[in-house]
PDB file of C-alpha atoms in Angstrom:
ATOM      1  CA  MET A1343     134.722 -69.557 159.973  1.00 46.00           C
ATOM      2  CA  THR A1344     132.223 -69.074 157.171  1.00 54.00           C
ATOM      3  CA  GLU A1345     133.112 -67.566 153.807  1.00 55.00           C
ATOM      4  CA  ASP A1346     131.278 -64.342 154.677  1.00 64.00           C
ATOM      5  CA  ASN A1347     133.407 -63.876 157.783  1.00 70.00           C
ATOM      6  CA  ARG A1348     136.614 -64.324 155.784  1.00 77.00           C
ATOM      7  CA  ASP A1349     135.597 -61.371 153.626  1.00 88.00           C
ATOM      8  CA  LYS A1350     134.991 -59.219 156.723  1.00 93.00           C
ATOM      9  CA  LEU A1351     137.540 -57.343 158.756  1.00 94.00           C
ATOM     10  CA  ASN A1352     137.305 -55.894 162.262  1.00 95.00           C
ATOM     11  CA  ILE A1353     139.113 -52.576 162.542  1.00 95.00           C
ATOM     12  CA  ARG A1354     139.207 -49.595 164.894  1.00 96.00           C
ATOM     13  CA  LEU A1355     138.785 -46.201 163.323  1.00 95.00           C
ATOM     14  CA  HIS A1356     140.142 -43.183 165.157  1.00 93.00           C
ATOM     15  CA  ILE A1357     137.769 -40.274 164.561  1.00 93.00           C
ATOM     16  CA  TYR A1358     138.679 -36.999 166.250  1.00 90.00           C
ATOM     17  CA  ASP A1359     138.961 -38.063 169.903  1.00 89.00           C
ATOM     18  CA  THR A1360     137.184 -41.421 169.706  1.00 92.00           C
ATOM     19  CA  ASP A1361     138.074 -44.946 168.596  1.00 95.00           C
ATOM     20  CA  ILE A1362     135.208 -46.736 166.896  1.00 94.00           C
ATOM     21  CA  PRO A1363     135.238 -50.491 166.220  1.00 96.00           C
ATOM     22  CA  VAL A1364     133.661 -51.476 162.905  1.00 96.00           C
ATOM     23  CA  THR A1365     133.290 -54.654 160.878  1.00 96.00           C
ATOM     24  CA  ILE A1366     133.773 -54.010 157.189  1.00 96.00           C
ATOM     25  CA  ALA A1367     134.354 -55.777 153.889  1.00 95.00           C
ATOM     26  CA  ARG A1368     138.103 -56.252 153.403  1.00 94.00           C
ATOM     27  CA  GLU A1369     138.103 -54.427 150.082  1.00 95.00           C
ATOM     28  CA  ASP A1370     136.567 -51.329 151.733  1.00 96.00           C
ATOM     29  CA  GLU A1371     139.225 -50.866 154.417  1.00 96.00           C
ATOM     30  CA  GLU A1372     141.082 -48.057 152.640  1.00 96.00           C
ATOM     31  CA  ASP A1373     137.822 -46.175 151.993  1.00 96.00           C
ATOM     32  CA  TYR A1374     136.838 -46.428 155.669  1.00 95.00           C
ATOM     33  CA  ARG A1375     140.232 -45.238 156.840  1.00 96.00           C
ATOM     34  CA  ASN A1376     140.174 -42.338 154.340  1.00 95.00           C
ATOM     35  CA  ALA A1377     136.660 -41.398 155.488  1.00 95.00           C
ATOM     36  CA  ALA A1378     137.785 -41.417 159.148  1.00 95.00           C
ATOM     37  CA  LYS A1379     140.744 -39.196 158.233  1.00 96.00           C
ATOM     38  CA  LEU A1380     138.475 -36.788 156.328  1.00 95.00           C
ATOM     39  CA  ILE A1381     136.137 -36.515 159.308  1.00 95.00           C
ATOM     40  CA  THR A1382     139.007 -36.013 161.758  1.00 95.00           C
ATOM     41  CA  ASP A1383     140.743 -33.419 159.552  1.00 95.00           C
ATOM     42  CA  THR A1384     137.492 -31.494 159.048  1.00 95.00           C
ATOM     43  CA  ILE A1385     136.684 -31.471 162.779  1.00 94.00           C
ATOM     44  CA  ASN A1386     140.263 -30.426 163.582  1.00 94.00           C
ATOM     45  CA  ALA A1387     140.006 -27.510 161.132  1.00 95.00           C
ATOM     46  CA  TYR A1388     136.825 -26.294 162.827  1.00 94.00           C
ATOM     47  CA  ALA A1389     138.322 -26.915 166.281  1.00 93.00           C
ATOM     48  CA  ALA A1390     141.372 -24.814 165.418  1.00 94.00           C
ATOM     49  CA  HIS A1391     139.147 -21.968 164.325  1.00 93.00           C
ATOM     50  CA  PHE A1392     136.307 -22.172 166.882  1.00 91.00           C
ATOM     51  CA  LYS A1393     137.786 -23.997 169.921  1.00 80.00           C
ATOM     52  CA  GLY A1394     136.629 -22.397 173.129  1.00 87.00           C
ATOM     53  CA  ARG A1395     133.798 -20.610 171.374  1.00 94.00           C
ATOM     54  CA  ARG A1396     131.885 -23.697 170.245  1.00 92.00           C
ATOM     55  CA  SER A1397     131.177 -27.011 171.965  1.00 91.00           C
ATOM     56  CA  ASP A1398     132.626 -30.263 170.640  1.00 89.00           C
ATOM     57  CA  LYS A1399     129.112 -31.255 169.644  1.00 92.00           C
ATOM     58  CA  GLU A1400     128.737 -28.099 167.529  1.00 93.00           C
ATOM     59  CA  LEU A1401     132.132 -28.752 165.938  1.00 93.00           C
ATOM     60  CA  LEU A1402     130.989 -32.252 165.005  1.00 92.00           C
ATOM     61  CA  TYR A1403     127.785 -30.920 163.466  1.00 94.00           C
ATOM     62  CA  MET A1404     129.675 -28.265 161.511  1.00 95.00           C
ATOM     63  CA  ALA A1405     132.018 -30.932 160.130  1.00 95.00           C
ATOM     64  CA  LEU A1406     129.084 -33.190 159.260  1.00 94.00           C
ATOM     65  CA  ILE A1407     127.376 -30.353 157.405  1.00 95.00           C
ATOM     66  CA  GLU A1408     130.524 -29.545 155.440  1.00 95.00           C
ATOM     67  CA  ILE A1409     131.121 -33.180 154.461  1.00 95.00           C
ATOM     68  CA  ALA A1410     127.460 -33.695 153.532  1.00 95.00           C
ATOM     69  CA  LEU A1411     127.538 -30.504 151.472  1.00 95.00           C
ATOM     70  CA  ARG A1412     130.633 -31.694 149.592  1.00 94.00           C
ATOM     71  CA  PHE A1413     128.901 -35.020 148.942  1.00 92.00           C
ATOM     72  CA  GLU A1414     125.748 -33.327 147.604  1.00 91.00           C
ATOM     73  CA  GLN A1415     127.715 -30.998 145.354  1.00 90.00           C
ATOM     74  CA  GLU A1416     129.818 -33.851 144.010  1.00 87.00           C
ATOM     75  CA  SER A1417     126.708 -35.977 143.409  1.00 84.00           C
ATOM     76  CA  ARG A1418     125.150 -33.184 141.384  1.00 82.00           C
ATOM     77  CA  ARG A1419     128.373 -32.688 139.448  1.00 80.00           C
ATOM     78  CA  ASN A1420     128.515 -36.386 138.567  1.00 74.00           C
ATOM     79  CA  ASP A1421     124.833 -36.764 137.684  1.00 71.00           C
ATOM     80  CA  THR A1422     124.917 -38.321 134.228  1.00 72.00           C
ATOM     81  CA  ALA A1423     121.176 -38.966 133.910  1.00 73.00           C
ATOM     82  CA  PRO A1424     120.497 -35.933 131.676  1.00 73.00           C
ATOM     83  CA  TYR A1425     123.327 -36.968 129.358  1.00 75.00           C
ATOM     84  CA  SER A1426     122.159 -40.573 129.322  1.00 77.00           C
ATOM     85  CA  ASN A1427     118.655 -39.452 128.333  1.00 79.00           C
ATOM     86  CA  ILE A1428     119.986 -37.282 125.507  1.00 83.00           C
ATOM     87  CA  LEU A1429     122.311 -40.041 124.300  1.00 81.00           C
ATOM     88  CA  GLY A1430     119.427 -42.518 124.376  1.00 82.00           C
ATOM     89  CA  LYS A1431     117.271 -40.235 122.228  1.00 84.00           C
ATOM     90  CA  LEU A1432     120.107 -39.599 119.781  1.00 82.00           C
ATOM     91  CA  THR A1433     120.848 -43.302 119.563  1.00 83.00           C
ATOM     92  CA  SER A1434     117.188 -44.044 118.807  1.00 81.00           C
ATOM     93  CA  GLU A1435     117.112 -41.382 116.109  1.00 81.00           C
ATOM     94  CA  ILE A1436     120.313 -42.707 114.532  1.00 82.00           C
ATOM     95  CA  GLU A1437     119.048 -46.288 114.621  1.00 79.00           C
ATOM     96  CA  GLU A1438     115.764 -45.205 113.054  1.00 81.00           C
ATOM     97  CA  ALA A1439     117.608 -43.285 110.352  1.00 79.00           C
ATOM     98  CA  LEU A1440     119.811 -46.289 109.664  1.00 78.00           C
ATOM     99  CA  LYS A1441     116.769 -48.557 109.369  1.00 78.00           C
ATOM    100  CA  VAL A1442     115.152 -46.177 106.878  1.00 68.00           C
ATOM    101  CA  ASP A1443     118.416 -45.835 104.955  1.00 65.00           C
ATOM    102  CA  ALA A1444     118.960 -49.602 104.948  1.00 64.00           C
ATOM    103  CA  PHE A1445     115.396 -50.136 103.713  1.00 61.00           C
ATOM    104  CA  SER A1446     115.887 -47.522 100.994  1.00 64.00           C
ATOM    105  CA  ARG A1447     119.123 -49.147  99.848  1.00 65.00           C
ATOM    106  CA  SER A1448     117.545 -52.577  99.943  1.00 64.00           C
ATOM    107  CA  PHE A1449     114.582 -51.323  97.931  1.00 57.00           C
ATOM    108  CA  ALA A1450     116.875 -49.562  95.435  1.00 61.00           C
ATOM    109  CA  LYS A1451     119.053 -52.650  95.157  1.00 62.00           C
ATOM    110  CA  SER A1452     116.070 -54.920  94.498  1.00 62.00           C
ATOM    111  CA  ARG A1453     114.810 -52.405  91.902  1.00 61.00           C
ATOM    112  CA  ASP A1454     118.254 -52.373  90.243  1.00 58.00           C
ATOM    113  CA  VAL A1455     118.289 -56.185  90.177  1.00 58.00           C
ATOM    114  CA  LYS A1456     114.832 -56.230  88.548  1.00 61.00           C
ATOM    115  CA  GLU A1457     115.956 -53.667  85.950  1.00 63.00           C
ATOM    116  CA  GLU A1458     119.078 -55.709  85.204  1.00 62.00           C
ATOM    117  CA  LYS A1459     116.942 -58.815  84.693  1.00 62.00           C
ATOM    118  CA  ASN A1460     114.597 -56.893  82.391  1.00 63.00           C
ATOM    119  CA  ILE A1461     117.530 -55.536  80.386  1.00 60.00           C
ATOM    120  CA  THR A1462     119.067 -59.006  80.211  1.00 59.00           C
ATOM    121  CA  LYS A1463     115.763 -60.453  78.951  1.00 62.00           C
ATOM    122  CA  GLN A1464     115.499 -57.732  76.325  1.00 62.00           C
ATOM    123  CA  ILE A1465     119.029 -58.374  75.083  1.00 61.00           C
ATOM    124  CA  LEU A1466     118.483 -62.127  74.870  1.00 59.00           C
TER     125      LEU A1466
END
């Protein structure tokens, strides 16, 4: 058995009225099982409401649409790109301001040192 196969796991997911065999990474097992439960629960909710009036295929599509919609809405809610762009600009401005301030202090410090030397020479 290769190392890759040791990290894989063969499981059967029960989704609505079907068992589906899948090979997954061991660390993803809980996510797969939770996803199967979400799908089954969503289909069951639609089946309870529309059974007899809609085909199983339509129920599946309705559940898929709902889950995809939730995913899209959550993706938009967690989109951090605009904030990252703003933070990047602010960081650049702060760094630039710090460089200017550091240069100003360095220049002032060197000027103060020169003045001290001149005063020292005048006293001596």
